[in-house]
Coordinates of C-alpha atoms in Angstrom, one line a residue:
Chain A
M6 CA 34.3 13.1 0.1
D7 CA 37.2 13.8 2.4
I8 CA 35.7 12.1 5.5
K9 CA 37.4 8.8 6.1
E10 CA 35.3 5.9 7.3
I11 CA 36.3 3.9 10.3
Q12 CA 35.1 0.4 9.5
L13 CA 33.7 -1.8 12.3
K14 CA 36.6 -4.2 12.0
D15 CA 39.1 -1.4 12.6
L16 CA 37.2 0.2 15.4
D17 CA 38.7 0.4 18.9
P18 CA 35.7 1.8 20.8
E19 CA 37.6 2.9 23.9
A20 CA 40.2 4.7 21.8
F21 CA 37.5 6.2 19.7
I22 CA 35.7 7.5 22.7
K23 CA 38.9 9.0 24.2
D24 CA 39.7 10.8 20.9
Q25 CA 36.2 12.2 20.5
V26 CA 35.9 13.4 24.1
A27 CA 39.3 15.1 23.7
S28 CA 38.1 16.8 20.4
I29 CA 34.9 18.0 22.0
S30 CA 36.8 19.4 25.0
E31 CA 39.2 21.2 22.8
A32 CA 36.6 22.7 20.4
V33 CA 34.3 24.0 23.2
G34 CA 37.2 25.3 25.4
D35 CA 35.7 27.2 28.4
G36 CA 32.4 27.6 26.5
L37 CA 29.2 25.6 26.3
A38 CA 28.0 23.0 23.9
V39 CA 24.5 22.2 23.0
N40 CA 22.8 19.2 21.3
A41 CA 19.4 17.8 20.5
L42 CA 18.6 14.3 21.6
S43 CA 16.1 12.4 19.6
G44 CA 16.4 9.1 21.4
G45 CA 18.0 7.3 18.4
V46 CA 21.3 5.6 18.8
D47 CA 23.2 8.4 17.0
S48 CA 22.1 11.3 19.1
S49 CA 22.2 9.2 22.2
V50 CA 25.9 8.3 21.7
V51 CA 26.7 11.9 20.9
T52 CA 25.0 13.0 24.1
L53 CA 27.1 10.7 26.2
L54 CA 30.3 11.7 24.5
G55 CA 29.5 15.3 25.0
H56 CA 28.5 14.7 28.6
R57 CA 31.7 12.9 29.3
A58 CA 33.7 15.7 27.9
L59 CA 31.8 18.6 29.3
G60 CA 29.5 17.5 32.1
E61 CA 27.0 20.2 32.9
R62 CA 28.4 22.4 30.2
L63 CA 26.6 20.3 27.7
K64 CA 23.0 21.4 27.3
T65 CA 20.8 18.6 25.9
Y66 CA 17.3 19.3 24.6
F67 CA 14.7 16.9 23.5
I68 CA 12.6 18.7 20.9
E69 CA 9.0 17.5 21.2
N70 CA 8.0 18.0 17.6
G71 CA 4.7 16.0 17.9
L72 CA 6.1 13.5 15.5
M73 CA 7.8 11.0 17.9
R74 CA 6.8 7.6 19.1
E75 CA 4.2 7.1 21.8
G76 CA 5.4 8.4 25.2
E77 CA 8.9 9.0 23.7
P78 CA 9.9 12.3 25.2
Q79 CA 9.5 11.4 28.8
H80 CA 10.8 7.9 28.3
I81 CA 14.1 9.2 26.9
V82 CA 14.5 11.8 29.5
D83 CA 14.0 9.2 32.2
L84 CA 16.6 6.8 30.6
F85 CA 19.2 9.6 30.5
A86 CA 18.3 10.7 34.1
E87 CA 19.3 7.2 35.2
M88 CA 22.7 7.8 33.5
G89 CA 23.1 11.1 35.3
V90 CA 22.4 13.2 32.2
K91 CA 19.8 16.0 32.4
V92 CA 17.7 16.5 29.3
E93 CA 15.2 19.3 28.8
I94 CA 12.0 18.7 26.8
V95 CA 11.0 21.6 24.6
D96 CA 7.4 21.6 23.4
A97 CA 7.5 22.7 19.7
K98 CA 4.5 20.7 18.4
D99 CA 2.6 23.8 17.2
Q100 CA 5.5 25.1 15.3
F101 CA 6.1 21.9 13.4
F102 CA 2.5 21.1 12.6
G103 CA 2.1 24.8 11.6
A104 CA 4.9 24.5 9.1
L105 CA 3.7 21.1 7.9
K106 CA 0.1 22.3 7.3
G107 CA -0.9 21.7 3.7
V108 CA 2.5 20.3 2.7
T109 CA 2.3 17.0 0.7
D110 CA 5.5 17.1 -1.4
P111 CA 8.0 14.8 0.3
E112 CA 11.0 17.1 -0.2
E113 CA 9.2 20.1 1.0
K114 CA 8.0 18.1 4.0
R115 CA 11.6 17.4 5.0
D116 CA 13.0 20.8 4.1
K117 CA 10.3 23.4 5.0
G118 CA 8.5 21.3 7.5
I119 CA 11.3 19.8 9.4
T120 CA 14.8 21.2 8.7
N121 CA 13.9 24.8 8.7
V122 CA 11.7 24.7 11.7
F123 CA 14.2 22.6 13.6
Y124 CA 17.3 24.7 12.8
K125 CA 16.0 28.2 12.4
D126 CA 12.9 28.5 14.5
V127 CA 13.3 26.0 17.3
F128 CA 16.7 24.7 17.9
G129 CA 18.6 27.7 16.4
K130 CA 16.9 29.9 19.0
L131 CA 17.7 27.6 21.8
V132 CA 21.4 27.4 20.8
K133 CA 21.6 31.2 20.8
D134 CA 19.7 31.7 24.0
C135 CA 21.8 29.2 25.9
G136 CA 25.0 30.8 24.8
A137 CA 26.6 27.8 23.3
N138 CA 29.4 28.1 20.8
V139 CA 29.4 24.5 19.6
L140 CA 26.6 22.3 18.4
L141 CA 27.1 18.5 18.7
Q142 CA 25.4 16.6 16.0
G143 CA 24.8 12.9 15.4
T144 CA 25.5 12.8 11.6
N145 CA 26.9 9.4 10.6
Y146 CA 28.8 8.2 7.6
T147 CA 25.8 6.8 5.8
D148 CA 23.9 10.1 6.2
V149 CA 26.8 12.0 4.5
E150 CA 27.2 9.4 1.7
E151 CA 23.5 9.3 0.8
T152 CA 23.1 13.0 0.9
L153 CA 26.1 13.6 -1.4
A154 CA 24.8 10.9 -3.7
G155 CA 21.4 12.6 -3.9
V156 CA 19.7 9.5 -2.5
K157 CA 18.3 11.3 0.5
R158 CA 18.3 14.7 2.0
Q159 CA 19.4 14.1 5.6
H160 CA 18.3 16.9 7.9
N161 CA 21.6 16.9 9.7
I162 CA 23.9 17.4 6.8
L163 CA 24.9 21.0 6.3
E164 CA 28.6 21.6 6.0
Q165 CA 28.8 18.8 3.5
L166 CA 26.4 20.6 1.3
G167 CA 28.5 23.8 1.4
I168 CA 26.3 25.5 4.1
D169 CA 28.4 27.6 6.5
T170 CA 26.6 26.9 9.8
E171 CA 28.5 29.6 11.7
A172 CA 27.2 32.2 9.2
A173 CA 23.8 30.7 8.6
Y174 CA 22.9 29.6 12.1
G175 CA 25.5 31.2 14.5
Y176 CA 27.3 28.2 15.8
K177 CA 30.0 25.7 14.9
V178 CA 28.9 22.2 14.3
L179 CA 30.9 19.2 15.6
E180 CA 30.0 15.7 14.3
P181 CA 31.7 13.1 16.6
I182 CA 30.4 10.0 14.9
V183 CA 30.6 11.1 11.2
Q184 CA 33.2 8.5 10.4
L185 CA 31.0 5.6 11.6
R186 CA 28.2 3.6 10.1
K187 CA 25.4 2.2 12.3
P188 CA 27.0 -1.0 13.5
A189 CA 30.1 0.9 14.6
V190 CA 27.9 3.6 16.3
R191 CA 26.2 0.8 18.3
E192 CA 29.6 -0.6 19.4
V193 CA 30.6 2.9 20.6
G194 CA 27.2 3.2 22.3
K195 CA 27.7 0.0 24.2
A196 CA 31.2 1.0 25.2
V197 CA 30.2 4.5 26.4
G198 CA 27.5 3.1 28.7
L199 CA 24.2 3.3 26.9
P200 CA 21.6 0.8 28.1
E201 CA 20.9 -1.9 25.5
E202 CA 17.4 -0.5 24.7
L203 CA 19.2 2.6 23.3
F204 CA 22.2 1.2 21.5
S205 CA 20.2 -1.7 19.9
R206 CA 17.0 0.2 19.0
P207 CA 15.9 0.3 15.4
P208 CA 16.8 3.5 13.5
F209 CA 14.2 6.2 13.6
P210 CA 14.2 8.7 10.7
G211 CA 15.2 12.4 11.1
P212 CA 11.8 13.7 10.1
A213 CA 10.4 11.1 12.6
L214 CA 6.8 10.0 11.9
A215 CA 6.5 12.7 9.2
A216 CA 8.6 10.3 7.0
R217 CA 5.8 7.7 7.5
V218 CA 2.8 9.8 6.6
I219 CA 2.1 10.0 2.9
G220 CA 0.3 13.2 2.1
E221 CA -0.4 16.0 4.7
V222 CA 1.1 15.6 8.2
T223 CA -1.5 16.6 10.7
P224 CA -1.7 15.8 14.4
E225 CA -4.6 13.5 13.7
R226 CA -2.9 11.6 10.9
T227 CA 0.3 11.4 12.9
A228 CA -1.6 9.9 15.8
L229 CA -2.8 7.1 13.5
V230 CA 0.7 6.2 12.3
R231 CA 2.0 6.5 15.9
A232 CA -0.5 4.0 17.1
A233 CA 0.4 1.6 14.3
T234 CA 4.1 2.1 15.0
T235 CA 3.6 1.1 18.7
I236 CA 1.9 -2.2 17.5
V237 CA 4.6 -2.9 14.9
E238 CA 7.5 -2.3 17.3
S239 CA 6.0 -4.3 20.1
E240 CA 5.3 -7.3 17.7
L241 CA 8.6 -7.2 15.9
C242 CA 11.1 -6.1 18.6
D243 CA 12.2 -9.7 19.0
S244 CA 12.6 -10.3 15.3
G245 CA 16.2 -9.4 15.1
A246 CA 15.5 -7.2 12.1
F247 CA 17.4 -4.0 11.3
Q248 CA 14.3 -1.8 11.3
Y249 CA 10.5 -2.1 11.3
L250 CA 7.9 0.5 10.8
A251 CA 4.3 1.5 9.9
I252 CA 3.3 3.9 7.1
L253 CA 0.0 5.7 6.7
H254 CA -1.1 5.9 3.1
E255 CA -3.0 8.8 1.6
D256 CA -4.9 6.5 -0.7
K257 CA -8.3 5.4 0.7
V258 CA -9.4 1.9 -0.1
T259 CA -12.8 0.2 -0.1
G260 CA -13.7 -1.5 3.1
L261 CA -16.6 -2.7 5.1
R262 CA -17.8 -1.1 8.3
D263 CA -20.8 -2.5 10.2
G264 CA -21.6 -4.5 7.1
K265 CA -21.7 -1.4 4.8
R266 CA -19.3 -0.4 2.0
D267 CA -17.1 2.4 3.3
F268 CA -13.7 3.9 2.6
G269 CA -10.9 3.6 5.1
H270 CA -7.2 4.0 5.7
Q271 CA -4.4 1.7 4.6
I272 CA -1.4 1.0 6.8
E273 CA 1.7 -0.5 5.2
V274 CA 4.1 -2.4 7.4
R275 CA 7.8 -2.7 6.5
C276 CA 10.5 -4.8 8.2
W277 CA 14.0 -4.7 6.9
E278 CA 17.1 -6.9 6.9
S279 CA 20.1 -4.6 6.5
T280 CA 23.5 -3.8 8.0
D281 CA 23.8 -0.1 7.0
A282 CA 20.5 1.0 5.4
V283 CA 22.2 1.4 2.1
T284 CA 20.6 -1.8 0.8
G285 CA 17.9 -3.8 2.4
E286 CA 15.8 -6.9 2.0
P287 CA 12.3 -7.3 3.4
T288 CA 12.3 -9.8 6.3
D289 CA 10.6 -13.1 5.9
V290 CA 8.3 -12.5 9.0
P291 CA 6.2 -15.6 9.8
F292 CA 2.8 -15.2 8.2
T293 CA 0.9 -15.8 11.5
K294 CA 2.9 -12.9 13.0
L295 CA 1.9 -10.6 10.0
R296 CA -1.7 -11.6 10.5
T297 CA -1.5 -10.8 14.2
I298 CA 0.0 -7.4 13.3
A299 CA -2.8 -6.7 10.8
D300 CA -5.5 -7.8 13.2
R301 CA -4.2 -5.6 16.0
I302 CA -3.8 -2.5 13.7
I303 CA -7.4 -3.0 12.4
A304 CA -8.7 -3.4 15.9
E305 CA -6.7 -0.7 17.6
V306 CA -6.2 2.0 15.0
S307 CA -9.3 3.9 14.1
G308 CA -10.6 3.8 10.5
V309 CA -8.0 1.3 9.2
V310 CA -9.6 -1.2 6.8
S311 CA -6.5 -2.5 5.0
V312 CA -2.9 -3.5 6.0
T313 CA -0.1 -4.5 3.7
Y314 CA 3.4 -5.8 4.1
N315 CA 6.3 -4.6 2.0
I316 CA 7.9 -7.2 -0.3
A317 CA 10.3 -5.1 -2.4
P318 CA 14.0 -4.6 -1.7
K319 CA 16.0 -1.4 -1.4
P320 CA 16.8 -0.4 -4.1
P321 CA 14.6 0.5 -5.8
S322 CA 12.5 1.0 -2.7
C323 CA 13.8 3.1 0.2
I324 CA 13.6 2.1 3.9
E325 CA 11.1 4.9 4.7
A326 CA 8.2 6.0 2.4
V327 CA 8.8 9.8 2.4
Chain B
M25 CA -34.9 -10.6 -0.6
D26 CA -37.3 -12.9 -2.4
I27 CA -34.7 -14.8 -4.4
K28 CA -34.0 -18.3 -3.0
E29 CA -30.4 -19.5 -3.0
I30 CA -29.7 -23.0 -4.3
Q31 CA -26.8 -24.2 -2.2
L32 CA -24.0 -26.2 -3.7
K33 CA -25.0 -29.3 -1.7
D34 CA -28.5 -29.1 -3.1
L35 CA -27.5 -28.4 -6.7
D36 CA -28.2 -30.9 -9.5
P37 CA -26.2 -29.3 -12.3
E38 CA -27.9 -31.2 -15.2
A39 CA -31.4 -30.5 -13.8
F40 CA -30.5 -26.8 -13.2
I41 CA -29.2 -26.5 -16.8
K42 CA -32.4 -28.1 -18.2
D43 CA -34.6 -25.7 -16.2
Q44 CA -32.7 -22.6 -17.2
V45 CA -32.6 -23.5 -20.8
A46 CA -36.3 -24.0 -20.8
S47 CA -36.9 -20.7 -19.0
I48 CA -34.8 -18.8 -21.5
S49 CA -36.6 -20.5 -24.5
E50 CA -39.9 -19.5 -23.0
A51 CA -39.0 -15.9 -22.2
V52 CA -37.5 -15.2 -25.6
G53 CA -40.2 -17.0 -27.6
D54 CA -39.5 -16.4 -31.3
G55 CA -37.4 -13.3 -30.6
L56 CA -33.8 -12.7 -30.0
A57 CA -31.7 -12.6 -26.9
V58 CA -28.5 -10.7 -26.3
N59 CA -25.8 -10.9 -23.8
A60 CA -22.4 -9.5 -22.9
L61 CA -19.6 -11.9 -22.3
S62 CA -16.7 -10.7 -20.1
G63 CA -14.8 -14.0 -20.0
G64 CA -15.6 -14.5 -16.3
V65 CA -17.2 -17.7 -15.2
D66 CA -20.6 -16.0 -14.6
S67 CA -21.1 -14.5 -18.0
S68 CA -19.4 -17.6 -19.6
V69 CA -22.0 -19.9 -18.1
V70 CA -24.9 -17.6 -19.1
T71 CA -23.5 -17.5 -22.7
L72 CA -23.5 -21.3 -22.9
L73 CA -27.0 -21.6 -21.3
G74 CA -28.4 -19.1 -23.8
H75 CA -26.7 -20.7 -26.7
R76 CA -28.1 -24.1 -25.8
A77 CA -31.6 -22.6 -25.6
L78 CA -31.4 -20.3 -28.6
G79 CA -28.5 -21.2 -30.9
E80 CA -27.8 -18.4 -33.3
R81 CA -30.7 -16.4 -31.9
L82 CA -28.4 -15.4 -29.0
K83 CA -26.2 -12.5 -29.9
T84 CA -23.1 -12.4 -27.7
Y85 CA -20.9 -9.3 -27.5
F86 CA -17.5 -8.9 -25.9
I87 CA -17.3 -5.2 -25.0
E88 CA -13.7 -4.2 -25.3
N89 CA -13.6 -1.4 -22.6
G90 CA -9.9 -1.1 -22.5
L91 CA -9.9 -2.4 -18.9
M92 CA -9.5 -6.1 -19.4
R93 CA -6.6 -8.4 -18.9
E94 CA -3.7 -8.6 -21.5
G95 CA -4.9 -10.1 -24.8
E96 CA -8.3 -11.0 -23.2
P97 CA -10.8 -10.1 -25.9
Q98 CA -9.3 -12.3 -28.7
H99 CA -8.5 -15.1 -26.3
I100 CA -12.1 -15.3 -25.1
V101 CA -13.5 -15.1 -28.6
D102 CA -11.2 -18.0 -29.6
L103 CA -12.2 -20.2 -26.6
F104 CA -15.9 -19.7 -27.5
A105 CA -15.3 -20.3 -31.2
E106 CA -13.9 -23.7 -30.2
M107 CA -17.3 -24.4 -28.5
G108 CA -19.2 -23.3 -31.6
V109 CA -20.3 -20.0 -30.1
K110 CA -19.8 -16.9 -32.1
V111 CA -18.8 -13.8 -30.1
E112 CA -18.4 -10.3 -31.5
I113 CA -15.9 -7.9 -30.1
V114 CA -17.1 -4.3 -29.8
D115 CA -14.4 -1.7 -29.4
A116 CA -15.6 0.9 -26.9
K117 CA -12.3 1.8 -25.3
D118 CA -12.6 5.5 -26.2
Q119 CA -16.1 5.8 -24.7
F120 CA -15.0 4.2 -21.4
F121 CA -11.8 6.2 -21.0
G122 CA -13.7 9.3 -22.0
A123 CA -16.2 8.8 -19.2
L124 CA -13.5 7.9 -16.7
K125 CA -11.3 10.9 -17.4
G126 CA -10.8 12.9 -14.2
V127 CA -12.9 10.6 -12.1
T128 CA -11.2 9.6 -8.9
D129 CA -14.2 8.9 -6.6
P130 CA -14.7 5.1 -6.4
E131 CA -18.5 5.2 -6.5
E132 CA -18.5 7.6 -9.4
K133 CA -16.0 5.4 -11.2
R134 CA -18.3 2.4 -11.0
D135 CA -21.5 4.4 -11.7
K136 CA -20.6 7.1 -14.2
G137 CA -17.5 5.5 -15.6
I138 CA -18.7 1.9 -16.0
T139 CA -22.4 1.3 -15.5
N140 CA -23.8 4.2 -17.4
V141 CA -21.4 3.8 -20.4
F142 CA -22.0 0.1 -20.5
Y143 CA -25.8 0.1 -20.3
K144 CA -26.8 3.3 -21.8
D145 CA -24.1 4.2 -24.3
V146 CA -22.6 1.0 -25.5
F147 CA -24.5 -2.2 -24.7
G148 CA -27.9 -0.5 -24.6
K149 CA -27.5 0.6 -28.2
L150 CA -26.3 -2.8 -29.3
V151 CA -29.4 -4.4 -27.7
K152 CA -31.7 -2.1 -29.5
D153 CA -29.9 -2.3 -32.8
C154 CA -29.9 -6.1 -32.8
G155 CA -33.6 -6.2 -32.1
A156 CA -33.4 -8.4 -29.0
N157 CA -36.3 -8.5 -26.5
V158 CA -34.4 -10.2 -23.7
L159 CA -31.0 -9.5 -22.1
L160 CA -29.3 -12.4 -20.4
Q161 CA -27.2 -11.3 -17.5
G162 CA -24.8 -13.2 -15.2
T163 CA -25.8 -11.7 -11.8
N164 CA -25.1 -14.2 -9.0
Y165 CA -26.5 -14.6 -5.5
T166 CA -23.6 -12.9 -3.8
D167 CA -23.9 -9.8 -6.2
V168 CA -27.5 -9.3 -5.1
E169 CA -26.9 -9.9 -1.4
E170 CA -23.9 -7.4 -1.3
T171 CA -25.7 -4.8 -3.3
L172 CA -28.8 -4.9 -1.1
A173 CA -26.7 -4.9 2.0
G174 CA -24.9 -1.7 0.7
V175 CA -21.6 -3.5 0.7
K176 CA -20.9 -3.1 -3.0
R177 CA -22.7 -1.6 -6.0
Q178 CA -22.6 -4.4 -8.5
H179 CA -22.9 -3.0 -12.0
N180 CA -25.3 -5.8 -13.0
I181 CA -28.0 -5.4 -10.3
L182 CA -30.9 -3.3 -11.6
E183 CA -34.3 -4.9 -10.9
Q184 CA -33.2 -5.6 -7.3
L185 CA -32.6 -1.9 -6.8
G186 CA -36.1 -1.1 -8.1
I187 CA -35.0 -0.1 -11.6
D188 CA -37.5 -1.1 -14.3
T189 CA -35.1 -2.2 -17.1
E190 CA -37.8 -2.4 -19.7
A191 CA -38.7 1.2 -19.1
A192 CA -35.2 2.5 -18.5
Y193 CA -33.3 0.5 -21.1
G194 CA -35.9 -1.0 -23.4
Y195 CA -35.4 -4.7 -22.7
K196 CA -36.3 -7.4 -20.3
V197 CA -33.5 -8.8 -18.1
L198 CA -33.2 -12.5 -17.4
E199 CA -30.7 -13.7 -14.7
P200 CA -30.2 -17.5 -15.1
I201 CA -27.7 -17.9 -12.3
V202 CA -29.1 -15.5 -9.8
Q203 CA -29.8 -18.3 -7.2
L204 CA -26.2 -19.5 -7.2
R205 CA -23.0 -18.5 -5.5
K206 CA -19.6 -18.9 -7.2
P207 CA -18.8 -22.5 -6.3
A208 CA -22.2 -23.6 -7.7
V209 CA -21.7 -21.5 -10.8
R210 CA -18.5 -23.3 -11.4
E211 CA -20.2 -26.7 -11.1
V212 CA -22.8 -25.6 -13.6
G213 CA -20.0 -24.3 -15.9
K214 CA -18.3 -27.7 -15.7
A215 CA -21.5 -29.5 -16.5
V216 CA -22.5 -27.2 -19.4
G217 CA -19.2 -27.8 -21.1
L218 CA -17.0 -24.8 -20.3
P219 CA -13.2 -25.6 -20.6
E220 CA -11.5 -25.8 -17.2
E221 CA -9.6 -22.5 -17.8
L222 CA -13.0 -20.7 -17.9
F223 CA -14.9 -22.5 -15.1
S224 CA -12.0 -22.4 -12.7
R225 CA -10.6 -19.0 -13.4
P226 CA -10.4 -16.5 -10.6
P227 CA -13.2 -13.9 -10.4
F228 CA -12.7 -10.7 -12.3
P229 CA -14.5 -7.6 -11.1
G230 CA -17.3 -6.0 -13.1
P231 CA -15.5 -2.7 -13.5
A232 CA -12.5 -4.8 -14.6
L233 CA -9.1 -3.2 -14.1
A234 CA -10.8 0.1 -13.1
A235 CA -11.5 -1.6 -9.8
R236 CA -7.7 -2.0 -9.4
V237 CA -6.6 1.6 -10.1
I238 CA -6.8 4.0 -7.2
G239 CA -7.2 7.5 -8.5
E240 CA -7.9 8.4 -12.2
V241 CA -8.2 5.5 -14.6
T242 CA -6.3 6.5 -17.8
P243 CA -5.1 4.2 -20.6
E244 CA -1.5 4.6 -19.3
R245 CA -2.3 3.8 -15.6
T246 CA -4.5 0.9 -16.8
A247 CA -1.5 -0.5 -18.8
L248 CA 0.6 -0.5 -15.6
V249 CA -1.9 -2.5 -13.6
R250 CA -2.6 -4.8 -16.5
A251 CA 1.1 -5.6 -16.8
A252 CA 1.3 -6.3 -13.0
T253 CA -1.9 -8.4 -13.3
T254 CA -0.3 -10.6 -15.9
I255 CA 2.7 -11.3 -13.6
V256 CA 0.6 -11.9 -10.5
E257 CA -1.8 -14.3 -12.4
S258 CA 1.1 -16.3 -14.0
E259 CA 2.9 -16.6 -10.7
L260 CA -0.2 -17.5 -8.6
C261 CA -2.3 -19.6 -11.0
D262 CA -1.1 -22.8 -9.3
S263 CA -1.7 -21.5 -5.8
G264 CA -5.2 -22.9 -5.5
A265 CA -6.3 -19.5 -4.1
F266 CA -9.8 -18.1 -4.7
Q267 CA -8.5 -14.9 -6.3
Y268 CA -5.3 -13.0 -6.9
L269 CA -4.8 -9.5 -8.2
A270 CA -2.6 -6.4 -8.5
I271 CA -3.6 -2.9 -7.5
L272 CA -2.0 0.4 -8.7
H273 CA -1.9 2.9 -5.9
E274 CA -2.2 6.7 -6.4
D275 CA 0.3 7.4 -3.6
K276 CA 3.8 7.9 -4.8
V277 CA 6.6 6.6 -2.6
T278 CA 10.2 7.3 -2.3
G279 CA 12.5 5.1 -4.3
L280 CA 15.9 5.0 -5.9
R281 CA 16.5 5.2 -9.6
D282 CA 20.1 5.0 -11.0
G283 CA 21.3 5.7 -7.5
K284 CA 19.3 8.9 -7.1
R285 CA 16.3 9.6 -4.8
D286 CA 13.1 9.5 -6.9
F287 CA 9.4 8.9 -6.5
G288 CA 7.7 5.9 -8.0
H289 CA 4.6 3.8 -8.2
Q290 CA 3.5 1.3 -5.6
I291 CA 1.8 -2.0 -6.7
E292 CA -0.2 -3.9 -4.1
V293 CA -0.6 -7.7 -4.5
R294 CA -3.6 -9.5 -3.0
C295 CA -4.3 -13.2 -2.9
W296 CA -7.4 -14.5 -1.2
E297 CA -8.7 -17.7 0.4
S298 CA -12.5 -17.6 0.1
T299 CA -15.4 -19.7 -1.0
D300 CA -17.9 -17.0 -1.9
A301 CA -16.1 -13.6 -1.7
V302 CA -18.3 -12.6 1.2
T303 CA -15.5 -13.2 3.6
G304 CA -11.8 -13.8 2.8
E305 CA -8.4 -14.4 4.3
P306 CA -5.1 -13.4 2.7
T307 CA -3.3 -16.5 1.5
D308 CA 0.0 -17.6 3.2
V309 CA 1.9 -17.4 -0.1
P310 CA 5.5 -18.6 0.4
F311 CA 7.8 -15.6 0.9
T312 CA 10.2 -16.6 -1.9
K313 CA 7.2 -16.6 -4.2
L314 CA 6.2 -13.1 -3.0
R315 CA 9.8 -11.9 -3.5
T316 CA 9.7 -13.3 -7.1
I317 CA 6.5 -11.5 -7.8
A318 CA 7.9 -8.2 -6.4
D319 CA 11.2 -8.6 -8.4
R320 CA 9.3 -9.3 -11.6
I321 CA 6.9 -6.4 -11.1
I322 CA 9.8 -4.0 -10.4
A323 CA 11.8 -5.3 -13.5
E324 CA 8.8 -5.5 -15.9
V325 CA 6.4 -2.7 -14.9
S326 CA 7.8 0.8 -15.7
G327 CA 8.2 3.2 -12.8
V328 CA 7.4 0.8 -9.9
V329 CA 9.7 1.2 -6.9
S330 CA 7.5 -0.5 -4.2
V331 CA 5.5 -3.7 -4.0
T332 CA 3.3 -4.7 -1.0
Y333 CA 1.2 -7.8 -0.1
N334 CA -2.2 -7.6 1.6
I335 CA -2.3 -9.1 5.1
A336 CA -5.8 -8.0 6.1
P337 CA -8.9 -10.1 6.0
K338 CA -12.3 -9.3 4.5
P339 CA -14.0 -7.7 6.4
P340 CA -12.9 -5.0 7.1
S341 CA -11.1 -5.1 3.8
C342 CA -12.7 -5.9 0.5
I343 CA -11.5 -8.2 -2.2
E344 CA -10.8 -5.4 -4.6
A345 CA -9.5 -1.9 -3.8
V346 CA -12.2 0.3 -5.5

């Protein structure tokens, strides 16, 4: 590919920020830019770069797709308000769950359920309505690399796949951090003024919790994996791991409820050691901690009778399950 | 229930053996008895008790249902030959897989797929053809207790559920070890002359590997879980754990094959600390050992991209998955 990586060792964060702010200013001119903030480090960095370049001429939306962490939309809006950046929450839960209804195929989930709804139905309309001529997007170097290699279909890769965004969606796409991998993005985030909670938070997948529900993604099933995610994140946030997550399986397994044989849900916990998500090793989490996590999930997430911990590396596994 | 448990602390193995041998002799009279040997400690003990009482007038069959461990039928026959007990292998693979075809419901798998084929089609015929008037069965105290409590439908509980075996199947059922839980059965096994491999081997479920395949049980899917079982048993046989097993999930998860995104199988490993299978705790297996098991399963079992380890206790989990 013709994008040149800036490696962490070669990164001068201040110079990088200056360059990107200048590029954004030049591309937008007297116009408006728009971006979607998910609360992950990538889109958070892009939001601050765009805000530094354009101030109020950057419109930032948080798309509430119903697939985010517990309490996430308001929490992210509050964090950015403290930095002087206004973020608008757009409630699109019904549109996403409508598109995801009955969809169980993983690729279809990402494409039909997430990408199309996001770009065409929800965000595409917002971009047109707000009159922006530029869309700022948080694509990073690993996203591009994995999509081109066929490893994963990132929802934010379009031009690299030969899709003309201006023709297809009506706006130009700018990708300020496309030359950086995650550790470099975090460095820029620190330098540009993100609070530590945001620049050091574990990666969250593009399709959000839909990437952690095997089988159909319904509001009810999403609520189960969201509750398990809260527990896993609170128990492992001090682990120093690259990423940690909970997955809801479609398989039901035999369990006991009130002393009777019954069938219940299984939650899988994963915790990864990685620098760039390209390869990963499961973390050697102390067994007592794993047992605490399992006990909490069983006690706090309705209908769960079984909890497992991933012990396979990537490859051949992936970080997420979908 | 009106069966009185003999607790391990109250057990006199030699006296128990003498009593049971006498009971079997009396019940069979001048007739013949028949039993099915699975190779588990329960049916192995019953086989030796019956052989001591009746000698050649006990006909012992090993039903090859296609659902046993790798190389199991011949291995068990060889072990019993060394003890002077003749065991006949009956190939019923096609009958079992025929009945299991398309069946995914766990209860139906046990009832229609295993119990009916075993008692009515395969073993019932053998019992009639060999002219036996008594069937010796390895039901233990935990089996009865769990079946009556609705926890689990054991395939070898009939009279306790109000089924008249003489009317339904044409023979009288004798259950020599029905007052014993597993640790007591092992003590009797040791005293009656079983080799250590047999009296100390981990429990194996009645429905065999069908209890470890979520979804349809086909010869191909059984082969996958059989291969994983061989690896788990060889790696954990020195762990001192109560039981250890591999489960094939029906869920497919995202993986990487030859650098491309692909969907593959997930194998779940379980290893239990327990004394009687009524309650259990997952074993704190060293993480390096878990990683070895995962790496071997990925390398040796075709199509597996993900391996997990159970971290939930029983209850609410069960020992097996089906």
